[in-house]
């Protein structure tokens, strides 16, 4: 099986780029952030704060999170219910980043991610794929862009989805806070793997980023 790990901060373009490339190479695109988001949604629905570790540990014992691929498109299920859309709010983003710092949450989601890569050729995106989840991935990319550029993209994503309640400034502040939280946690922090290739998408169009990464993948495989 072939694994391409794509790590990087929020809004660097991981999901858009990875989805496009996965289609072209006929790999499965796995968005691991959806797993942390589904866990966060579960906590929010049960009124549990990310700081209440014992309650989260108990909650996980009764939690079933699954990824299903329908016509190659990932859907995430929380206790049998498709939550693929409801995990995309800014409240869930921030809670996911806080909850993702808990070792119990990370180990709960680890085997699930590895199992998918055992059975499929994958393009997997996240924060710790090249460093922790799939350290033997044949290709590792660290995708980044300036915080302003990432906030601008996220702002346009929200507008396209009809969400006009988030200002650019709030989105930028949320992104900076998540960058800090994700790169400063003790377990599996966001960082470039030693053998990852860095791609900065700040000045590139989607097409240019896709071409760059396909060239890297083809050079390695
Ligand atoms: O889509 P976006 O880049 O905004 O975030 P995401 O990939 O959906 O991830 C949401 C949060 O989950 C991140 O801020 C991380 O804290 C956490 N996460 C993680 O810790 N490890 C991963 N492999 C993926 C996500």
Coordinates of N, CA and C in Angstrom, one line a residue, residues 3-85:
X3 N 1.2 5.3 1.0 CA 0.7 6.4 1.8 C 1.4 7.7 1.6
X4 N 0.6 8.7 1.4 CA 1.1 10.1 1.2 C 0.6 10.8 2.4
X5 N 1.5 11.3 3.3 CA 1.1 12.1 4.5 C 1.2 13.6 4.2
X6 N 0.1 14.3 4.4 CA 0.1 15.7 4.2 C -0.3 16.4 5.6
X7 N 0.7 17.0 6.2 CA 0.5 17.7 7.4 C 0.6 19.2 7.2
X8 N 0.0 20.0 8.2 CA 0.2 21.4 8.1 C -0.9 22.1 8.9
X9 N -0.8 23.4 9.0 CA -1.7 24.2 9.9 C -3.1 24.4 9.1
X10 N -4.1 24.9 9.9 CA -5.4 25.1 9.4 C -5.4 26.1 8.2
X11 N -6.1 25.7 7.1 CA -6.3 26.6 6.0 C -5.1 26.7 5.0
X12 N -4.2 25.8 5.1 CA -3.0 25.8 4.2 C -3.5 25.2 2.8
X13 N -4.7 24.6 2.8 CA -5.2 24.1 1.5 C -5.1 22.6 1.5
X14 N -4.8 21.9 2.6 CA -4.6 20.5 2.6 C -5.8 19.7 2.0
X15 N -7.0 20.0 2.5 CA -8.1 19.2 2.0 C -8.5 19.4 0.6
X16 N -8.5 20.7 0.1 CA -8.8 20.9 -1.3 C -7.7 20.3 -2.2
X17 N -6.5 20.5 -1.8 CA -5.4 19.9 -2.7 C -5.4 18.4 -2.6
X18 N -5.5 17.8 -1.4 CA -5.5 16.4 -1.3 C -6.6 15.7 -2.0
X19 N -7.8 16.3 -1.9 CA -9.0 15.8 -2.6 C -8.7 15.7 -4.1
X20 N -8.2 16.8 -4.7 CA -8.0 16.8 -6.1 C -6.9 15.7 -6.5
X21 N -5.9 15.6 -5.7 CA -4.8 14.7 -6.1 C -5.3 13.3 -5.9
X22 N -6.1 13.0 -4.9 CA -6.6 11.7 -4.6 C -7.4 11.2 -5.8
X23 N -8.2 12.1 -6.3 CA -9.1 11.7 -7.4 C -8.2 11.3 -8.6
X24 N -7.1 12.2 -8.9 CA -6.3 11.9 -10.0 C -5.5 10.6 -9.9
X25 N -5.1 10.3 -8.7 CA -4.3 9.1 -8.5 C -5.1 7.8 -8.1
X26 N -6.4 8.1 -7.9 CA -7.3 7.0 -7.5 C -6.9 6.5 -6.1
X27 N -6.5 7.3 -5.2 CA -6.2 7.0 -3.8 C -7.5 7.4 -3.0
X28 N -7.5 7.0 -1.8 CA -8.6 7.4 -0.9 C -8.0 8.7 -0.1
X29 N -8.8 9.7 -0.1 CA -8.5 10.9 0.7 C -9.0 10.8 2.1
X30 N -8.2 10.8 3.1 CA -8.6 10.7 4.5 C -8.3 12.0 5.2
X31 N -9.4 12.6 5.7 CA -9.3 13.9 6.4 C -9.4 13.5 7.9
X32 N -8.2 13.4 8.6 CA -8.2 13.0 10.0 C -8.8 14.0 10.9
X33 N -8.8 15.3 10.5 CA -9.3 16.4 11.3 C -10.8 16.1 11.7
X34 N -11.5 15.4 10.7 CA -12.9 15.1 10.9 C -13.1 14.2 12.2
X35 N -12.1 13.4 12.5 CA -12.2 12.5 13.7 C -12.1 13.3 15.0
X36 N -11.2 14.3 15.0 CA -11.1 15.2 16.2 C -12.3 16.1 16.3
X37 N -12.8 16.5 15.1 CA -14.0 17.3 15.1 C -15.2 16.5 15.6
X38 N -15.4 15.3 15.2 CA -16.5 14.5 15.7 C -16.4 14.2 17.2
X39 N -15.2 14.0 17.7 CA -15.0 13.8 19.1 C -15.4 15.1 19.9
X40 N -15.0 16.3 19.3 CA -15.3 17.6 19.9 C -16.8 17.8 19.9
X41 N -17.5 17.4 18.8 CA -18.9 17.6 18.7 C -19.6 16.7 19.8
X42 N -19.1 15.5 20.0 CA -19.7 14.6 21.0 C -19.5 15.3 22.4
X43 N -18.4 15.9 22.7 CA -18.2 16.5 24.0 C -19.1 17.7 24.1
X44 N -19.2 18.5 23.1 CA -20.1 19.7 23.1 C -21.6 19.3 23.3
X45 N -22.0 18.2 22.7 CA -23.4 17.8 22.8 C -23.6 17.2 24.2
X46 N -22.6 16.8 24.9 CA -22.7 16.2 26.3 C -22.3 17.2 27.3
X47 N -22.1 18.5 26.9 CA -21.7 19.6 27.8 C -20.5 19.3 28.6
X48 N -19.5 18.7 27.9 CA -18.2 18.3 28.6 C -17.2 19.3 28.0
X49 N -16.4 19.9 28.9 CA -15.4 20.9 28.5 C -14.1 20.1 28.2
X50 N -13.2 20.6 27.3 CA -12.0 19.9 26.9 C -11.1 19.7 28.2
X51 N -11.3 20.5 29.2 CA -10.4 20.4 30.4 C -10.9 19.3 31.3
X52 N -12.1 18.7 31.1 CA -12.7 17.7 32.0 C -12.2 16.3 31.5
X53 N -11.0 16.0 31.8 CA -10.4 14.8 31.2 C -11.1 13.5 31.6
X54 N -11.4 13.4 32.9 CA -12.1 12.2 33.3 C -13.4 12.0 32.6
X55 N -14.2 13.1 32.5 CA -15.5 12.9 31.8 C -15.3 12.5 30.3
X56 N -14.2 13.1 29.7 CA -13.9 12.8 28.3 C -13.5 11.3 28.2
X57 N -12.7 10.8 29.1 CA -12.3 9.4 29.1 C -13.6 8.5 29.2
X58 N -14.5 8.9 30.1 CA -15.7 8.1 30.3 C -16.6 8.2 29.0
X59 N -16.6 9.4 28.4 CA -17.4 9.6 27.2 C -16.9 8.7 26.1
X60 N -15.5 8.6 25.9 CA -15.0 7.8 24.8 C -15.3 6.3 24.9
X61 N -15.6 5.8 26.1 CA -16.0 4.4 26.3 C -17.3 4.1 25.6
X62 N -18.1 5.2 25.5 CA -19.4 5.0 24.8 C -19.5 5.7 23.5
X63 N -18.3 5.9 22.9 CA -18.3 6.6 21.6 C -17.9 5.7 20.5
X64 N -18.6 5.8 19.4 CA -18.2 5.1 18.2 C -18.0 6.1 17.1
X65 N -16.8 6.2 16.6 CA -16.5 7.1 15.5 C -16.0 6.3 14.3
X66 N -16.6 6.5 13.1 CA -16.3 5.7 12.0 C -16.1 6.6 10.8
X67 N -15.2 6.3 9.9 CA -15.1 6.9 8.6 C -15.7 6.0 7.5
X68 N -16.6 6.4 6.7 CA -17.1 5.5 5.6 C -16.8 6.3 4.3
X69 N -16.5 5.5 3.3 CA -16.1 6.2 2.0 C -17.2 5.8 1.0
X70 N -18.0 6.8 0.6 CA -19.1 6.6 -0.3 C -18.8 7.2 -1.6
X71 N -18.6 6.3 -2.6 CA -18.1 6.7 -3.9 C -16.7 7.5 -3.8
X72 N -15.9 7.0 -2.9 CA -14.6 7.6 -2.7 C -14.6 8.9 -1.8
X73 N -15.8 9.3 -1.4 CA -15.9 10.5 -0.6 C -16.1 10.2 0.9
X74 N -15.3 10.8 1.7 CA -15.4 10.5 3.2 C -16.6 11.1 3.9
X75 N -17.2 10.2 4.7 CA -18.3 10.7 5.6 C -17.9 10.3 7.0
X76 N -18.2 11.1 8.0 CA -17.8 10.7 9.3 C -19.1 10.5 10.1
X77 N -19.1 9.4 10.9 CA -20.2 9.0 11.7 C -19.9 9.0 13.1
X78 N -20.8 9.6 13.9 CA -20.6 9.6 15.4 C -21.8 8.8 15.9
X79 N -21.5 7.7 16.6 CA -22.5 6.8 17.1 C -23.6 6.6 16.1
X80 N -23.2 6.2 14.9 CA -24.1 5.8 13.8 C -24.8 7.0 13.0
X81 N -24.5 8.2 13.5 CA -25.1 9.3 12.8 C -24.1 10.1 11.9
X82 N -24.5 10.4 10.7 CA -23.6 11.2 9.8 C -23.5 12.6 10.3
X83 N -22.3 13.0 10.7 CA -22.1 14.4 11.3 C -21.2 15.2 10.4
X84 N -21.0 14.7 9.1 CA -20.0 15.4 8.2 C -20.2 16.9 8.1
X85 N -21.5 17.3 8.1 CA -21.7 18.8 7.9 C -21.6 19.5 9.3

